[in-house]
Amino acid sequence: MIRLRTVKLVIFGEIPAAAERFKIFFLTLFVFRTKKGKTEYFANILNTLKAMKLLEGKVAVVTGAARGIGKAIALEFAKEGADVAFTDLVIDDNGKATEAEIAALGVKAKGYASNAANFEETHKVIEEIVKDFGRIDILVNNAGITKDGLMMRMSEAQWDAVLTVNLKSAFNFIHAVTPIMARQKGGSIINMSSVVGVSGNAGQCNYSASKAGMIGLAKSIAKEMGPRGIRANAIAPGFIMTEMTDKLPDEVKEGWYKQIPLRRGGTPEDVAKVALFLASDLSSYVSGQVIHCCGAMNC
């Protein structure tokens, strides 16, 4: 005697290209209970679902990705099947190592030396990427610098440098990429903002302004390009442990930790997983939003 029970598993969004992007919204699993009470599942179906990669068949461009958060995002995307093109001001030993790490995950990878703050150079590098990769599905605007200082002592050069690299670079890449995404009838743009772009921070007027601009830019692009199937969102990281923050004195880091309810700094991988969500079809109805990755530091 076999009793048949039906279990409904709801999967939001699309199962990506491992199944050639066949949309599966409801999967019905039949569970058979034998006289002995043992349950047998269709394990092969579940294993197939586990093997499907979220970004299979997609091409991602990540700026400022030779190291740090950008590198973590590029690697996370590659693990989920995306081919990855990344840019940095120079492709030095760090950039070459990043390219090798990405390629070792079994995807196509290439680093491009490019000044993200230069409009013409950005358009040229995007043309090269399309020639090499064939398409662009995901853009992560991660390139950024800091030149901190109190407003009364901040020079015009400090202000201009940060706004140009952090904000104008995002405009440059979005300007170059959106026509491509529009022709493809879809894409995901992710701007790397910061909690200080939401709440401000003394001594970082230039940086805070640039990161607030990244939020406004993402929201505006979401409204402008939404009818063409292009989504745009921003990520606002908090205190993230990178090579730069590792150099801070322990007492300074402890002071930061006390302001974070989770009592620790974030990792580049923490941010990368948020970027993966926004890049993938799991967030197919998420656009114009800011996702904080800050351990409740700014809530």
Short mmCIF file of N, CA and C in Angstrom, two decimals, residues 75-188:
data_model
loop_
_atom_site.label_atom_id
_atom_site.label_comp_id
_atom_site.label_asym_id
_atom_site.label_seq_id
_atom_site.Cartn_x
_atom_site.Cartn_y
_atom_site.Cartn_z
N LEU A 75 34.20 37.57 -7.86
CA LEU A 75 34.35 36.14 -7.56
C LEU A 75 33.00 35.49 -7.25
N GLU A 76 32.15 36.19 -6.52
CA GLU A 76 30.82 35.65 -6.19
C GLU A 76 29.99 35.44 -7.46
N PHE A 77 30.06 36.40 -8.36
CA PHE A 77 29.35 36.27 -9.63
C PHE A 77 29.87 35.07 -10.42
N ALA A 78 31.20 34.92 -10.44
CA ALA A 78 31.80 33.82 -11.19
C ALA A 78 31.39 32.47 -10.61
N LYS A 79 31.31 32.38 -9.29
CA LYS A 79 30.89 31.13 -8.65
C LYS A 79 29.48 30.74 -9.09
N GLU A 80 28.68 31.75 -9.41
CA GLU A 80 27.30 31.49 -9.84
C GLU A 80 27.17 31.47 -11.36
N GLY A 81 28.30 31.31 -12.06
CA GLY A 81 28.25 31.04 -13.49
C GLY A 81 28.41 32.21 -14.44
N ALA A 82 28.57 33.43 -13.92
CA ALA A 82 28.69 34.59 -14.81
C ALA A 82 30.09 34.71 -15.37
N ASP A 83 30.20 35.11 -16.64
CA ASP A 83 31.47 35.56 -17.18
C ASP A 83 31.69 36.97 -16.66
N VAL A 84 32.93 37.30 -16.32
CA VAL A 84 33.19 38.56 -15.62
C VAL A 84 34.26 39.39 -16.31
N ALA A 85 33.90 40.62 -16.65
CA ALA A 85 34.86 41.63 -17.10
C ALA A 85 34.98 42.64 -15.96
N PHE A 86 36.19 42.97 -15.59
CA PHE A 86 36.36 43.95 -14.52
C PHE A 86 37.35 45.02 -14.94
N THR A 87 37.20 46.19 -14.35
CA THR A 87 38.08 47.30 -14.68
C THR A 87 38.77 47.81 -13.42
N ASP A 88 39.91 48.42 -13.63
CA ASP A 88 40.61 49.15 -12.58
C ASP A 88 41.53 50.15 -13.26
N LEU A 89 42.04 51.09 -12.48
CA LEU A 89 42.88 52.13 -13.07
C LEU A 89 44.09 51.53 -13.77
N VAL A 90 44.67 50.53 -13.14
CA VAL A 90 45.75 49.75 -13.77
C VAL A 90 45.50 48.28 -13.46
N ILE A 91 45.92 47.41 -14.35
CA ILE A 91 45.85 45.98 -14.08
C ILE A 91 47.26 45.54 -13.71
N ASP A 92 47.56 45.65 -12.42
CA ASP A 92 48.87 45.29 -11.90
C ASP A 92 48.87 43.83 -11.47
N ASP A 93 49.81 43.46 -10.61
CA ASP A 93 49.86 42.07 -10.15
C ASP A 93 48.57 41.66 -9.44
N ASN A 94 47.98 42.60 -8.67
CA ASN A 94 46.71 42.30 -8.01
C ASN A 94 45.62 42.02 -9.03
N GLY A 95 45.57 42.84 -10.07
CA GLY A 95 44.56 42.65 -11.11
C GLY A 95 44.74 41.35 -11.86
N LYS A 96 45.99 41.00 -12.16
CA LYS A 96 46.26 39.75 -12.86
C LYS A 96 45.90 38.55 -12.00
N ALA A 97 46.18 38.67 -10.69
CA ALA A 97 45.83 37.59 -9.77
C ALA A 97 44.32 37.43 -9.67
N THR A 98 43.60 38.55 -9.64
CA THR A 98 42.14 38.51 -9.61
C THR A 98 41.58 37.86 -10.86
N GLU A 99 42.13 38.22 -12.01
CA GLU A 99 41.69 37.61 -13.27
C GLU A 99 41.89 36.10 -13.25
N ALA A 100 43.04 35.67 -12.73
CA ALA A 100 43.33 34.23 -12.67
C ALA A 100 42.37 33.52 -11.71
N GLU A 101 42.07 34.15 -10.57
CA GLU A 101 41.15 33.54 -9.60
C GLU A 101 39.75 33.39 -10.19
N ILE A 102 39.31 34.39 -10.93
CA ILE A 102 37.99 34.30 -11.54
C ILE A 102 37.96 33.20 -12.59
N ALA A 103 38.97 33.18 -13.45
CA ALA A 103 39.03 32.18 -14.52
C ALA A 103 39.11 30.76 -13.96
N ALA A 104 39.74 30.61 -12.79
CA ALA A 104 39.87 29.28 -12.18
C ALA A 104 38.52 28.70 -11.79
N LEU A 105 37.50 29.54 -11.74
CA LEU A 105 36.15 29.07 -11.40
C LEU A 105 35.40 28.56 -12.62
N GLY A 106 36.08 28.53 -13.76
CA GLY A 106 35.50 27.93 -14.96
C GLY A 106 34.69 28.87 -15.83
N VAL A 107 34.89 30.18 -15.65
CA VAL A 107 34.17 31.15 -16.47
C VAL A 107 35.18 32.00 -17.24
N LYS A 108 34.67 32.78 -18.17
CA LYS A 108 35.53 33.70 -18.90
C LYS A 108 35.79 34.92 -18.05
N ALA A 109 37.04 35.38 -18.01
CA ALA A 109 37.39 36.52 -17.17
C ALA A 109 38.44 37.37 -17.87
N LYS A 110 38.31 38.68 -17.72
CA LYS A 110 39.33 39.57 -18.27
C LYS A 110 39.31 40.90 -17.53
N GLY A 111 40.51 41.38 -17.17
CA GLY A 111 40.65 42.68 -16.54
C GLY A 111 41.04 43.73 -17.56
N TYR A 112 40.49 44.94 -17.40
CA TYR A 112 40.75 46.03 -18.34
C TYR A 112 41.26 47.24 -17.57
N ALA A 113 42.38 47.79 -18.01
CA ALA A 113 42.89 49.03 -17.42
C ALA A 113 42.09 50.19 -18.00
N SER A 114 41.45 50.95 -17.13
CA SER A 114 40.60 52.03 -17.61
C SER A 114 40.38 53.04 -16.49
N ASN A 115 40.38 54.31 -16.84
CA ASN A 115 40.07 55.38 -15.90
C ASN A 115 38.57 55.59 -15.92
N ALA A 116 37.90 55.09 -14.90
CA ALA A 116 36.43 55.14 -14.85
C ALA A 116 35.90 56.56 -14.86
N ALA A 117 36.72 57.52 -14.44
CA ALA A 117 36.27 58.91 -14.38
C ALA A 117 36.33 59.60 -15.74
N ASN A 118 36.89 58.93 -16.74
CA ASN A 118 37.03 59.51 -18.07
C ASN A 118 35.91 59.00 -18.98
N PHE A 119 35.10 59.92 -19.48
CA PHE A 119 33.92 59.57 -20.27
C PHE A 119 34.29 58.79 -21.53
N GLU A 120 35.22 59.31 -22.32
CA GLU A 120 35.60 58.66 -23.58
C GLU A 120 36.25 57.30 -23.33
N GLU A 121 37.10 57.25 -22.31
CA GLU A 121 37.78 55.99 -22.00
C GLU A 121 36.79 54.91 -21.58
N THR A 122 35.78 55.32 -20.83
CA THR A 122 34.76 54.38 -20.38
C THR A 122 33.98 53.80 -21.56
N HIS A 123 33.58 54.65 -22.48
CA HIS A 123 32.86 54.16 -23.66
C HIS A 123 33.73 53.22 -24.48
N LYS A 124 35.01 53.53 -24.56
CA LYS A 124 35.92 52.68 -25.32
C LYS A 124 36.06 51.31 -24.68
N VAL A 125 36.20 51.27 -23.34
CA VAL A 125 36.38 49.98 -22.67
C VAL A 125 35.11 49.14 -22.74
N ILE A 126 33.95 49.78 -22.70
CA ILE A 126 32.69 49.03 -22.84
C ILE A 126 32.59 48.43 -24.24
N GLU A 127 33.02 49.16 -25.25
CA GLU A 127 33.05 48.62 -26.61
C GLU A 127 33.95 47.39 -26.68
N GLU A 128 35.10 47.45 -26.01
CA GLU A 128 36.03 46.32 -25.99
C GLU A 128 35.40 45.12 -25.29
N ILE A 129 34.72 45.38 -24.19
CA ILE A 129 34.09 44.30 -23.43
C ILE A 129 33.00 43.61 -24.26
N VAL A 130 32.18 44.39 -24.93
CA VAL A 130 31.12 43.81 -25.76
C VAL A 130 31.74 42.99 -26.90
N LYS A 131 32.83 43.49 -27.45
CA LYS A 131 33.52 42.75 -28.52
C LYS A 131 34.05 41.42 -27.99
N ASP A 132 34.58 41.44 -26.76
CA ASP A 132 35.18 40.23 -26.18
C ASP A 132 34.14 39.26 -25.62
N PHE A 133 33.06 39.79 -25.03
CA PHE A 133 32.10 38.96 -24.31
C PHE A 133 30.75 38.82 -25.02
N GLY A 134 30.45 39.72 -25.94
CA GLY A 134 29.22 39.59 -26.71
C GLY A 134 28.00 40.29 -26.16
N ARG A 135 27.96 40.56 -24.86
CA ARG A 135 26.81 41.19 -24.24
C ARG A 135 27.19 41.70 -22.85
N ILE A 136 26.30 42.46 -22.22
CA ILE A 136 26.48 42.89 -20.83
C ILE A 136 25.11 42.82 -20.16
N ASP A 137 25.02 42.02 -19.12
CA ASP A 137 23.76 41.85 -18.39
C ASP A 137 23.75 42.55 -17.04
N ILE A 138 24.93 42.71 -16.46
CA ILE A 138 25.05 43.24 -15.10
C ILE A 138 26.16 44.28 -15.07
N LEU A 139 25.90 45.41 -14.43
CA LEU A 139 26.93 46.43 -14.20
C LEU A 139 26.98 46.76 -12.72
N VAL A 140 28.16 46.65 -12.14
CA VAL A 140 28.36 47.05 -10.74
C VAL A 140 29.31 48.24 -10.72
N ASN A 141 28.80 49.40 -10.32
CA ASN A 141 29.62 50.60 -10.21
C ASN A 141 30.24 50.65 -8.82
N ASN A 142 31.46 50.13 -8.75
CA ASN A 142 32.13 49.99 -7.46
C ASN A 142 33.35 50.90 -7.31
N ALA A 143 33.86 51.46 -8.39
CA ALA A 143 35.07 52.28 -8.33
C ALA A 143 34.87 53.45 -7.37
N GLY A 144 35.85 53.69 -6.52
CA GLY A 144 35.71 54.80 -5.57
C GLY A 144 36.98 55.09 -4.81
N ILE A 145 37.08 56.31 -4.30
CA ILE A 145 38.22 56.74 -3.49
C ILE A 145 37.72 57.56 -2.31
N THR A 146 38.60 57.82 -1.37
CA THR A 146 38.30 58.75 -0.27
C THR A 146 39.42 59.77 -0.17
N LYS A 147 39.05 60.98 0.16
CA LYS A 147 40.01 62.05 0.48
C LYS A 147 39.36 62.87 1.59
N ASP A 148 39.39 62.30 2.79
CA ASP A 148 38.65 62.85 3.92
C ASP A 148 39.27 64.14 4.44
N GLY A 149 38.41 64.94 5.05
CA GLY A 149 38.87 66.18 5.68
C GLY A 149 37.68 67.01 6.11
N LEU A 150 37.88 67.84 7.12
CA LEU A 150 36.81 68.73 7.57
C LEU A 150 36.49 69.75 6.48
N MET A 151 35.24 70.14 6.38
CA MET A 151 34.80 71.04 5.32
C MET A 151 35.64 72.32 5.27
N MET A 152 35.93 72.92 6.44
CA MET A 152 36.65 74.18 6.45
C MET A 152 38.08 74.04 5.95
N ARG A 153 38.59 72.81 5.95
CA ARG A 153 39.96 72.58 5.50
C ARG A 153 40.03 71.82 4.18
N MET A 154 38.88 71.41 3.67
CA MET A 154 38.87 70.62 2.44
C MET A 154 39.16 71.51 1.23
N SER A 155 40.05 71.03 0.39
CA SER A 155 40.39 71.78 -0.82
C SER A 155 39.40 71.46 -1.94
N GLU A 156 39.36 72.33 -2.92
CA GLU A 156 38.52 72.08 -4.08
C GLU A 156 38.97 70.82 -4.80
N ALA A 157 40.28 70.58 -4.81
CA ALA A 157 40.81 69.39 -5.47
C ALA A 157 40.33 68.11 -4.78
N GLN A 158 40.27 68.13 -3.43
CA GLN A 158 39.77 66.97 -2.69
C GLN A 158 38.31 66.70 -3.04
N TRP A 159 37.53 67.75 -3.07
CA TRP A 159 36.11 67.62 -3.41
C TRP A 159 35.93 67.08 -4.82
N ASP A 160 36.60 67.71 -5.77
CA ASP A 160 36.43 67.33 -7.17
C ASP A 160 36.88 65.90 -7.43
N ALA A 161 37.99 65.50 -6.82
CA ALA A 161 38.53 64.15 -7.07
C ALA A 161 37.54 63.08 -6.64
N VAL A 162 36.97 63.23 -5.45
CA VAL A 162 36.05 62.22 -4.93
C VAL A 162 34.74 62.19 -5.72
N LEU A 163 34.19 63.35 -6.01
CA LEU A 163 32.94 63.38 -6.79
C LEU A 163 33.15 62.84 -8.20
N THR A 164 34.32 63.11 -8.77
CA THR A 164 34.58 62.64 -10.13
C THR A 164 34.74 61.13 -10.19
N VAL A 165 35.56 60.59 -9.30
CA VAL A 165 35.80 59.14 -9.32
C VAL A 165 34.58 58.37 -8.84
N ASN A 166 33.97 58.81 -7.77
CA ASN A 166 32.89 58.03 -7.16
C ASN A 166 31.56 58.15 -7.89
N LEU A 167 31.23 59.34 -8.34
CA LEU A 167 29.89 59.57 -8.92
C LEU A 167 29.92 59.69 -10.44
N LYS A 168 30.83 60.50 -10.96
CA LYS A 168 30.86 60.67 -12.42
C LYS A 168 31.20 59.35 -13.12
N SER A 169 32.03 58.53 -12.49
CA SER A 169 32.37 57.24 -13.10
C SER A 169 31.12 56.38 -13.29
N ALA A 170 30.21 56.43 -12.32
CA ALA A 170 28.96 55.66 -12.43
C ALA A 170 28.12 56.19 -13.59
N PHE A 171 28.05 57.51 -13.72
CA PHE A 171 27.35 58.10 -14.87
C PHE A 171 27.99 57.62 -16.17
N ASN A 172 29.32 57.64 -16.23
CA ASN A 172 30.02 57.24 -17.45
C ASN A 172 29.66 55.81 -17.87
N PHE A 173 29.72 54.89 -16.91
CA PHE A 173 29.45 53.49 -17.23
C PHE A 173 27.97 53.25 -17.53
N ILE A 174 27.09 53.88 -16.78
CA ILE A 174 25.66 53.71 -17.06
C ILE A 174 25.33 54.27 -18.44
N HIS A 175 25.92 55.40 -18.78
CA HIS A 175 25.69 56.03 -20.09
C HIS A 175 26.13 55.10 -21.21
N ALA A 176 27.23 54.38 -20.99
CA ALA A 176 27.75 53.48 -22.02
C ALA A 176 27.01 52.15 -22.09
N VAL A 177 26.49 51.70 -20.96
CA VAL A 177 25.92 50.35 -20.88
C VAL A 177 24.42 50.30 -21.16
N THR A 178 23.69 51.33 -20.79
CA THR A 178 22.23 51.25 -20.92
C THR A 178 21.74 51.03 -22.36
N PRO A 179 22.37 51.61 -23.39
CA PRO A 179 21.90 51.28 -24.75
C PRO A 179 22.04 49.80 -25.08
N ILE A 180 23.09 49.18 -24.55
CA ILE A 180 23.31 47.74 -24.78
C ILE A 180 22.23 46.93 -24.07
N MET A 181 21.99 47.26 -22.80
CA MET A 181 20.96 46.55 -22.04
C MET A 181 19.58 46.76 -22.64
N ALA A 182 19.33 47.97 -23.14
CA ALA A 182 18.03 48.26 -23.75
C ALA A 182 17.79 47.38 -24.97
N ARG A 183 18.83 47.20 -25.78
CA ARG A 183 18.70 46.33 -26.96
C ARG A 183 18.45 44.88 -26.55
N GLN A 184 19.01 44.50 -25.41
CA GLN A 184 18.82 43.14 -24.90
C GLN A 184 17.51 42.99 -24.15
N LYS A 185 16.83 44.12 -23.92
CA LYS A 185 15.55 44.15 -23.21
C LYS A 185 15.68 43.74 -21.74
N GLY A 186 16.81 44.11 -21.12
CA GLY A 186 16.94 43.84 -19.70
C GLY A 186 18.36 43.98 -19.20
N GLY A 187 18.47 44.12 -17.88
CA GLY A 187 19.78 44.21 -17.25
C GLY A 187 19.63 44.66 -15.82
N SER A 188 20.71 44.53 -15.06
CA SER A 188 20.72 44.95 -13.66
C SER A 188 21.92 45.86 -13.42
#
